[in-house]
Short mmCIF file of C-alpha atoms in Angstrom, two decimals:
data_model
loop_
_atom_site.label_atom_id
_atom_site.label_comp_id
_atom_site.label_asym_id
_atom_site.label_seq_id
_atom_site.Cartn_x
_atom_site.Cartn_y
_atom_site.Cartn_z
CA UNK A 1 -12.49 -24.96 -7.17
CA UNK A 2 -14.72 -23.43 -5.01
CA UNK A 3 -18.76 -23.81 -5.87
CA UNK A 4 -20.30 -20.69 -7.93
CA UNK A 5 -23.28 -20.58 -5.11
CA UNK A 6 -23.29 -17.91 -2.71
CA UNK A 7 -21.57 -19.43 0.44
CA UNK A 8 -21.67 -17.54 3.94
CA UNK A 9 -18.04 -16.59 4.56
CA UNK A 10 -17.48 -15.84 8.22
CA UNK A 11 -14.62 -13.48 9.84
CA UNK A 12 -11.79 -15.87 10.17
CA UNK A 13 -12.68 -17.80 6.92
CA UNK A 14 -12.25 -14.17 5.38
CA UNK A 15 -9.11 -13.67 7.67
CA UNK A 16 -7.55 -16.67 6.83
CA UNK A 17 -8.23 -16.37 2.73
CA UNK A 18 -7.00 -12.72 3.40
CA UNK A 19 -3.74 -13.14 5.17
CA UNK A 20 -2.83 -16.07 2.50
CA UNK A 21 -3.32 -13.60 -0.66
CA UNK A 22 -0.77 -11.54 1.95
CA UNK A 23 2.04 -13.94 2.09
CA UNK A 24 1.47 -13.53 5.81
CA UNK A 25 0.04 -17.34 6.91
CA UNK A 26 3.72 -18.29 5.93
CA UNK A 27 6.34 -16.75 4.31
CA UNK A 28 6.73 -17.21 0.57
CA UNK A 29 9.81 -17.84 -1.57
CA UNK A 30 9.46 -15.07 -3.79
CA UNK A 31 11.65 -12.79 -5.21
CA UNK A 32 11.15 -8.78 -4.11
CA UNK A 33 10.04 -7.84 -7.07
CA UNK A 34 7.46 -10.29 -7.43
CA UNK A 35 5.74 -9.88 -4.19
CA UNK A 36 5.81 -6.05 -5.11
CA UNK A 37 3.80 -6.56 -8.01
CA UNK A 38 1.75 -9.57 -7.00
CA UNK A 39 0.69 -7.13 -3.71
CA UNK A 40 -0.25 -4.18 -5.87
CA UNK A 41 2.70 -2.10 -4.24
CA UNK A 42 3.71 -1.32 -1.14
CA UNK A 43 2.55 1.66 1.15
CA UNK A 44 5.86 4.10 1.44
CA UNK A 45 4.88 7.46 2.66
CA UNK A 46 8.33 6.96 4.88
CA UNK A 47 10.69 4.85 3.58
CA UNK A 48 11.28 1.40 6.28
CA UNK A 49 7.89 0.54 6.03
CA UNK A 50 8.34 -1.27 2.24
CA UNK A 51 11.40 -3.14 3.97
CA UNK A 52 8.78 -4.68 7.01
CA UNK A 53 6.10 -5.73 4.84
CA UNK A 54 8.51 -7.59 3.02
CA UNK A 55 10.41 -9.39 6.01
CA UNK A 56 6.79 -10.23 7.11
CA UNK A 57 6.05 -11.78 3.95
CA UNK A 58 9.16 -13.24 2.08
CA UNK A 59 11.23 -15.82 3.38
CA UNK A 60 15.08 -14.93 3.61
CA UNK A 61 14.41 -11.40 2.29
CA UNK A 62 17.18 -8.82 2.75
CA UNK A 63 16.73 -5.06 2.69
CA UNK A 64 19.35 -5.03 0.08
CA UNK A 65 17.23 -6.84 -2.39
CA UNK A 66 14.80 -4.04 -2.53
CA UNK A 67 17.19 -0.95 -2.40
CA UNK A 68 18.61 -2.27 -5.14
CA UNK A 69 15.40 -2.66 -7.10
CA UNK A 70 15.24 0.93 -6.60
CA UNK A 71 18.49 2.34 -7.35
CA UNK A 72 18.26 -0.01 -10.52
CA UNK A 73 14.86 1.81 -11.53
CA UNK A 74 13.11 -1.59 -11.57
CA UNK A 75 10.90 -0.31 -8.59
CA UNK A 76 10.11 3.37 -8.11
CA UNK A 77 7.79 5.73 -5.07
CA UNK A 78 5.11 7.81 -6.52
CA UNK A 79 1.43 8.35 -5.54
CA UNK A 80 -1.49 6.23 -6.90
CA UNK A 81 -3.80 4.63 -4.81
CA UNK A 82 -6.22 6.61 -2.08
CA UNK A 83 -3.68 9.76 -3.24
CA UNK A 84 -0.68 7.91 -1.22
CA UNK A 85 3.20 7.13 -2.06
CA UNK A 86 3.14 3.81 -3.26
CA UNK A 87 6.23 1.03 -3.95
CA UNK A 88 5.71 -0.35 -7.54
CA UNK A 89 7.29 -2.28 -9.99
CA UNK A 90 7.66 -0.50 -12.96
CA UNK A 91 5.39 -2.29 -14.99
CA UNK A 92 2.44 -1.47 -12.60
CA UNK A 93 3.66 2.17 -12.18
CA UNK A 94 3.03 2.72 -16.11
CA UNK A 95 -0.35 0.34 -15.86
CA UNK A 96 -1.98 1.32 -12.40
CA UNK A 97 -1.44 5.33 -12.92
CA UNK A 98 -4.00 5.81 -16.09
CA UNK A 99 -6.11 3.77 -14.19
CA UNK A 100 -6.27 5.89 -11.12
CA UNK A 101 -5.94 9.64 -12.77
CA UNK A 102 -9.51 10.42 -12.49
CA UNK A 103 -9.38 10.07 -8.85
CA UNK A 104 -6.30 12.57 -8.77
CA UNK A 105 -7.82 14.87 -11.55
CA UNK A 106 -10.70 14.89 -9.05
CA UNK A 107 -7.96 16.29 -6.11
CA UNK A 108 -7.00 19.19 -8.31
CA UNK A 109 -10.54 20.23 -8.01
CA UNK A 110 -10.53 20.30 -4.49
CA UNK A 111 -8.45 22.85 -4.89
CA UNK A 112 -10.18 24.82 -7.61
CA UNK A 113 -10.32 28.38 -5.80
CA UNK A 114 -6.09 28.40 -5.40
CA UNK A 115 -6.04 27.54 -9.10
CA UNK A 116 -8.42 30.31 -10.35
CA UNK A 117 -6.69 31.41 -13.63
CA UNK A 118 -4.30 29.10 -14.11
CA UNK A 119 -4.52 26.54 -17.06
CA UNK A 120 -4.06 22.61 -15.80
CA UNK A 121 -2.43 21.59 -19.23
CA UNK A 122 -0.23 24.85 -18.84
CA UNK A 123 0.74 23.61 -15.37
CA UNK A 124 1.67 20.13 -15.84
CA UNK A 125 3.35 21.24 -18.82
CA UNK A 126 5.44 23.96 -17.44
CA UNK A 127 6.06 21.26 -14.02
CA UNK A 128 7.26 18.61 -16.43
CA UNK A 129 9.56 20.81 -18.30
CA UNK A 130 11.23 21.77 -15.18
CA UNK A 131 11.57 18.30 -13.36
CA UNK A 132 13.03 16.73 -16.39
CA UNK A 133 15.63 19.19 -16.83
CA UNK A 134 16.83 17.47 -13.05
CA UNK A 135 14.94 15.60 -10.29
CA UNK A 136 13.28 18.74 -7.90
CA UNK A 137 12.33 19.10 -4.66
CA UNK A 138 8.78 20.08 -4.48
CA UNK A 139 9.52 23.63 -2.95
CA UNK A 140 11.39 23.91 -6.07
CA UNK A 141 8.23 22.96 -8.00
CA UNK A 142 6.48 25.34 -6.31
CA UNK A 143 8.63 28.28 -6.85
CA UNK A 144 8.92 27.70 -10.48
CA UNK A 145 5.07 27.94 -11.05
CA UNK A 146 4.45 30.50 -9.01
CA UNK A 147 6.69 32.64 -11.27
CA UNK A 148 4.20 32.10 -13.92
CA UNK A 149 1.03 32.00 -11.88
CA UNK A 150 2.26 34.35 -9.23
CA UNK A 151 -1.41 35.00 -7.55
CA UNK A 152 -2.16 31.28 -7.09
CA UNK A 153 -2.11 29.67 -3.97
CA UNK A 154 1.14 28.15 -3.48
CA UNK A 155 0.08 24.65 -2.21
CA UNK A 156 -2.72 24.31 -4.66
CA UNK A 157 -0.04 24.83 -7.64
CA UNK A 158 2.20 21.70 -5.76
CA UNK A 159 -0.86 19.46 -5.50
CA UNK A 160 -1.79 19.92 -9.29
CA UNK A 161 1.65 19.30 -10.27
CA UNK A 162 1.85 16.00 -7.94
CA UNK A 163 -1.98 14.96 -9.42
CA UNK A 164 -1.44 15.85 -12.89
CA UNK A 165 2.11 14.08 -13.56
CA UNK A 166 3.46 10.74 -12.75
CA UNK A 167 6.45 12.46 -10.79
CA UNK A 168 8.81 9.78 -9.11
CA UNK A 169 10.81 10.07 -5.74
CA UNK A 170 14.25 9.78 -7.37
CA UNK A 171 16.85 7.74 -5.38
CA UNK A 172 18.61 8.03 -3.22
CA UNK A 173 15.35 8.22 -1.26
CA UNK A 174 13.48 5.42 -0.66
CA UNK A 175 16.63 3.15 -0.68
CA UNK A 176 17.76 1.37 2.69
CA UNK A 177 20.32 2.63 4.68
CA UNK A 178 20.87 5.84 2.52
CA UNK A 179 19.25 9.38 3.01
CA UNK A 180 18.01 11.94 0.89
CA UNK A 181 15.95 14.57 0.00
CA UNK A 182 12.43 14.06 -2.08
CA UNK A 183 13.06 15.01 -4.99
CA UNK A 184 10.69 14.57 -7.90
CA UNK A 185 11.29 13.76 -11.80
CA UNK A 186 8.49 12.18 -14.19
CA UNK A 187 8.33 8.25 -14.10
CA UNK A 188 8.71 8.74 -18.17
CA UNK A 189 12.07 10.60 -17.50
CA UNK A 190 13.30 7.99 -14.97
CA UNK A 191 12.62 4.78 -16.12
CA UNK A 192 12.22 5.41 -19.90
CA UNK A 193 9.87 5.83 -22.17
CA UNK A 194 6.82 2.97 -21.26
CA UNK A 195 4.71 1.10 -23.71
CA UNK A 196 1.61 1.96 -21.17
CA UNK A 197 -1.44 -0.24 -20.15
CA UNK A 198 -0.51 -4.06 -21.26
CA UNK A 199 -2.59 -6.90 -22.44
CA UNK A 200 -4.71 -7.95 -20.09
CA UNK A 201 -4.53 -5.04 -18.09
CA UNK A 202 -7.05 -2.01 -17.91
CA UNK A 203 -9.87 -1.67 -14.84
CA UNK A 204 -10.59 -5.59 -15.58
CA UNK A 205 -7.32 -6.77 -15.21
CA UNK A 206 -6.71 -4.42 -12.07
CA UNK A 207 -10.24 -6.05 -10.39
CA UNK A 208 -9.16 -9.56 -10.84
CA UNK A 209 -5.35 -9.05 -9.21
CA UNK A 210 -6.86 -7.33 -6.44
CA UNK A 211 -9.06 -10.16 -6.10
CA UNK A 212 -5.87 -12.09 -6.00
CA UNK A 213 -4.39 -9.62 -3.15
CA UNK A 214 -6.79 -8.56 -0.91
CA UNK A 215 -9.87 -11.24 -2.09
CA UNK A 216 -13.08 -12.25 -1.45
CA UNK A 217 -13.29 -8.77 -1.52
CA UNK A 218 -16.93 -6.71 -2.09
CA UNK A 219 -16.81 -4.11 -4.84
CA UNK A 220 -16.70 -1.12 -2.14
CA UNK A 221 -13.88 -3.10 -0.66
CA UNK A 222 -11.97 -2.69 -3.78
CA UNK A 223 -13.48 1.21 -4.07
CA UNK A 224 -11.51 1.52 -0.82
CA UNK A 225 -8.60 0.32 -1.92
CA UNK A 226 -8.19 2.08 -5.02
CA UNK A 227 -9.44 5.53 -4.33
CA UNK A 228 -12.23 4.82 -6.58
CA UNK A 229 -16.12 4.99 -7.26
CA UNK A 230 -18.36 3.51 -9.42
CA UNK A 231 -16.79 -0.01 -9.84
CA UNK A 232 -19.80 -1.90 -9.76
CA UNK A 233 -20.13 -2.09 -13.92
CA UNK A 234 -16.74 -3.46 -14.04
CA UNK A 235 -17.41 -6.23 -11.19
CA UNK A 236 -20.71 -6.96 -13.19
CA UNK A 237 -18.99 -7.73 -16.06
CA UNK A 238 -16.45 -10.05 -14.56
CA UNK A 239 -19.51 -11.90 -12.46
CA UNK A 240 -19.18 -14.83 -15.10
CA UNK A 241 -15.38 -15.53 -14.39
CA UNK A 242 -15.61 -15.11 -10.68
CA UNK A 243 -17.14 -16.58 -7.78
CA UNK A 244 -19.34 -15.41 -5.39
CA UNK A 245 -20.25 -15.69 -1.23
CA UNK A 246 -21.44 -13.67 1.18
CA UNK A 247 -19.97 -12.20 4.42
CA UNK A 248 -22.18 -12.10 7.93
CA UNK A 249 -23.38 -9.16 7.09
CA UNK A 250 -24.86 -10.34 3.54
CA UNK A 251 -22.72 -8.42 1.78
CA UNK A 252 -21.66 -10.14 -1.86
CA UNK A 253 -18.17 -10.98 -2.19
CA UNK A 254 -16.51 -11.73 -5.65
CA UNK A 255 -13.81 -13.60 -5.86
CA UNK A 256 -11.18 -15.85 -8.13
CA UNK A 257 -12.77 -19.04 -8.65
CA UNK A 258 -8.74 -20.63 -7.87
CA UNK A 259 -7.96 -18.44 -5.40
CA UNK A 260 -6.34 -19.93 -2.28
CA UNK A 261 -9.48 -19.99 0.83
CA UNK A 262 -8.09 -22.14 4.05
CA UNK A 263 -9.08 -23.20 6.43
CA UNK A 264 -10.76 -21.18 9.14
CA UNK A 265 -8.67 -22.88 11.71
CA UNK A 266 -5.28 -22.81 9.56
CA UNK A 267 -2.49 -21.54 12.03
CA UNK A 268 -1.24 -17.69 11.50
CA UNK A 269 1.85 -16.81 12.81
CA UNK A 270 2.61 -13.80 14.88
CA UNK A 271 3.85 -10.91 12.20
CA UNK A 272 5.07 -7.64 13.27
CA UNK A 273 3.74 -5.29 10.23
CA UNK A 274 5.12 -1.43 9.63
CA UNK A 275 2.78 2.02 9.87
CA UNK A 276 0.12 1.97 6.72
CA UNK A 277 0.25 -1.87 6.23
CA UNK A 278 -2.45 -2.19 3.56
CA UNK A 279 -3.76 -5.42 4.98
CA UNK A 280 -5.16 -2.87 7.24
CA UNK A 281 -6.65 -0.33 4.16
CA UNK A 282 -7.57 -1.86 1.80
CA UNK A 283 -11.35 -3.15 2.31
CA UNK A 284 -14.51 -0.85 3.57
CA UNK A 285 -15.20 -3.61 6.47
CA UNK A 286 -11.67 -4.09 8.27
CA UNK A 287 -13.51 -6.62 10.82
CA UNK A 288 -11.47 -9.27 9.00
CA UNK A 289 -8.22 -7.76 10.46
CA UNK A 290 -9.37 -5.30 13.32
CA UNK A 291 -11.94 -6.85 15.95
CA UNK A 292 -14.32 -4.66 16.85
CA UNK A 293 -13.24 -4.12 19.89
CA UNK A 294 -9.74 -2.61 18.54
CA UNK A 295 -11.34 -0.50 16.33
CA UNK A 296 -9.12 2.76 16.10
CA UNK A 297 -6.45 1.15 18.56
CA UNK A 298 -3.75 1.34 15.36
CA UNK A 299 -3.94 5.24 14.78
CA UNK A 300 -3.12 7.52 17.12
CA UNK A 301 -4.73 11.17 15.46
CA UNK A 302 -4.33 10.53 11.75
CA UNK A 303 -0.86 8.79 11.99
CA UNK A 304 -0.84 4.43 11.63
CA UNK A 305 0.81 2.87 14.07
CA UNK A 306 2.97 -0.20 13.99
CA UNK A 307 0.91 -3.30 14.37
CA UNK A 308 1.51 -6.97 15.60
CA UNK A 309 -0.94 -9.48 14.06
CA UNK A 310 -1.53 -12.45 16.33
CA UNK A 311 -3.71 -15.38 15.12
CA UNK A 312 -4.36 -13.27 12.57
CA UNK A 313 -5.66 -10.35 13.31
CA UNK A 314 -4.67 -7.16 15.12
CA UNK A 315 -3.47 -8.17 18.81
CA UNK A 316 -1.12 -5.28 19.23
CA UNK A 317 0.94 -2.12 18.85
CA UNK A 318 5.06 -2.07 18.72
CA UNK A 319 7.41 0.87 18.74
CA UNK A 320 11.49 0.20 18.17
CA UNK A 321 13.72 2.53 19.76
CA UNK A 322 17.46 1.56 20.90
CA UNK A 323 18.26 -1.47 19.05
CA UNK A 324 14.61 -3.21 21.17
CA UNK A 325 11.30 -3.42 20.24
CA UNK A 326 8.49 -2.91 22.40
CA UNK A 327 5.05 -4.70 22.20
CA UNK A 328 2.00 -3.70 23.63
CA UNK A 329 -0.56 -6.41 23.44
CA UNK A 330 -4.25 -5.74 23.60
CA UNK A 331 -5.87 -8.50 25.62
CA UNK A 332 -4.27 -11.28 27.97
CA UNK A 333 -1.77 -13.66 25.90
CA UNK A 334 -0.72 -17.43 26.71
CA UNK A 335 2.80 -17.65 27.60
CA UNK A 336 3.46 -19.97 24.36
CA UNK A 337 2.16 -17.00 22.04
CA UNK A 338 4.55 -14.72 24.04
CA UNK A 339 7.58 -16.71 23.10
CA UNK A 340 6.43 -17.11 18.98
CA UNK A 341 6.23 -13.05 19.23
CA UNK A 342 9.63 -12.96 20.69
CA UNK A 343 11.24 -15.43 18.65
CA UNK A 344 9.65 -13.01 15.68
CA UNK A 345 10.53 -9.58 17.27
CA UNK A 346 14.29 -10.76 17.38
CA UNK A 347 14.60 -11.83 13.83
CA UNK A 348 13.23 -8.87 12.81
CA UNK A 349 15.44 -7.01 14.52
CA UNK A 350 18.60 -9.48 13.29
CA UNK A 351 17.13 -8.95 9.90
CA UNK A 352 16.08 -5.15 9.97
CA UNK A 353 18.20 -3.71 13.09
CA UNK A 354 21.49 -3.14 13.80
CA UNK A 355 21.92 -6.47 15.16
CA UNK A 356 20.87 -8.75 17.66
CA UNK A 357 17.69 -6.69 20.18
CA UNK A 358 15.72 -7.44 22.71
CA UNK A 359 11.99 -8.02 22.39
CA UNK A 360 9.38 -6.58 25.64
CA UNK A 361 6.69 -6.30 26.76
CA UNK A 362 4.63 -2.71 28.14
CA UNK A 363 3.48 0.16 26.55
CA UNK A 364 3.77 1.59 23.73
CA UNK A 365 3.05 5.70 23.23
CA UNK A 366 1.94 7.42 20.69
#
């Protein structure tokens, strides 16, 4: 257990405590679902990334395992945190939703002048009639409640319906090697009817397993993460369960007092991670995963790009096209580092591919 004074936690002590909480210094025998839920989620705004950040992280994981978490309901798409399409268990969908709403009744507001006239309780009723009669697409949506509210701004009446429900991608989205349209139902009418928040769970419970995610973490770290403001009160009142350090910066960090903190000099593997990775999004200071000097080299406009991690931390962008994968690296790379990123691009490829690829190196656009 670590001491309860405030300890100076430098960048790849932080990296290295980080990337464990990520399954990503070695990969973990865990089943799908559990790393789902024990990582808060997965980003999905397109549906391979969920399948990456698993190979990165589990060891012997199939793409199978999750599609079939899906198609069995166990694990559904929808938005919660920072407004983005999210992989959760189901458990979490019913839990982490409430917790988050204020941060999407706060989007409808944005677009207040589209709605002018129209009722919000009217809306999401009227939307949740409609989906639940069958899974929609949101045109559909759209259509429908502009028959009622025929002088509102189309897209406005969409976004309130996606903030104000818990609406679902139904399968056969979302599943590996299957297509489909997004269509929407409500995560009630999907799954069942929930039991909601749990024992244990609420904003407290949600502070201490991001702790155990994405930890040390500093409350605006967790504000980024979630979408969030005003967490400090909650922190506060966990301060006698946690730990605390500080970062270079002397920023306070909270964090689980039995929470796995290696080694600054523990080895990290090479790990090619998908677009929207949230090892990348989910703390306001990303030095612990981005040096400074690749600040901004994983977007390309407002679009993530694939990312290879070396020792750690961002080394790299990769692009697969043709059954290869191509690597750009961002500064000069021994030979023996080379080979660990091959030996990783091809199993990916075995794992996620169409079979056996070829791993190079050169530039990646985009």
């Amino acid at each position: 257990m670590a001491s309860p004074t405030c300890s100076v936690l430098g960048v790849r002590a932080l990296n290295r405590a980080t990337l464990a909480r990520q399954l990503l210094l070695g990969r973990a025998a865990m089943p799908a679902g559990g790393a789902v839920a024990h990582l808060l989620g997965l980003q999905a705004q397109n549906v391979k990334p969920p399948y990456y950040q698993l190979h990165a992280r589990l060891a012997g994981f199939r793409p199978e395992e999750l599609g079939r978490l899906m198609e069995e309901r166990q694990v559904v798409r929808m938005v919660t945190m920072r407004s983005t399409i999210h992989a959760h268990t189901v458990q979490d969908a019913r839990t982490l939703r409430p917790l988050v709403q204020g941060a999407r009744d706060r989007e409808v507001g944005y677009f207040r002048k589209g709605l002018a006239g129209v009722d919000p309780g009217a809306l999401a009723g009227r939307a949740r009639g409609f989906v639940e009669e069958e899974p929609r697409t949101m045109g559909e949506i759209r259509e429908e409640l502009l028959r009622q509210w025929p002088g509102a701004d189309p897209q406005a009446l969409a976004v309130a319906a996606r903030c104000l429900l818990p609406l679902v991608q139904v399968t056969p989205r979302g599943v590996w090697g299957r297509g489909g349209q997004v269509r929407l139902t409500t995560l009630e009418r999907w799954t069942g009817e929930g039991e909601g928040e749990t024992e244990g769970e609420g904003m407290d419970g949600l502070v201490l397993r991001y702790l155990a995610a994405f930890g040390p973490a500093s409350v605006k770290d967790m504000q980024t993460w979630a979408g969030l403001t005003r967490l400090r009160g909650v922190f506060e009142g966990l301060r006698p369960r946690l730990v605390t350090f500080r970062d270079e910066n002397d920023v306070e960090l909270f964090d689980l007092p039995d929470a796995p903190r290696p080694d600054p000099g523990t080895p990290a593997p090479p790990r090619f991670l998908p677009e929207f990775d949230n090892l990348l999004l989910s703390h306001a200071d990303r030095a612990r995963v981005v040096p400074p000097e690749f600040k901004g080299r994983n977007t390309s406009g407002n679009q993530s790009r694939c990312v290879l991690m070396t020792d750690g931390f961002l080394g790299g962008v990769w692009a697969a096209a043709g059954g290869a994968v191509t690597v750009e690296l961002f500064r000069e790379t021994a030979a023996a580092v080379k080979e660990e990123i091959v030996a990783e691009g091809e199993a990916m490829l075995a794992a996620l591919g169409d079979g056996p690829g070829k791993v190079r190196f050169g530039s990646v656009r985009g």
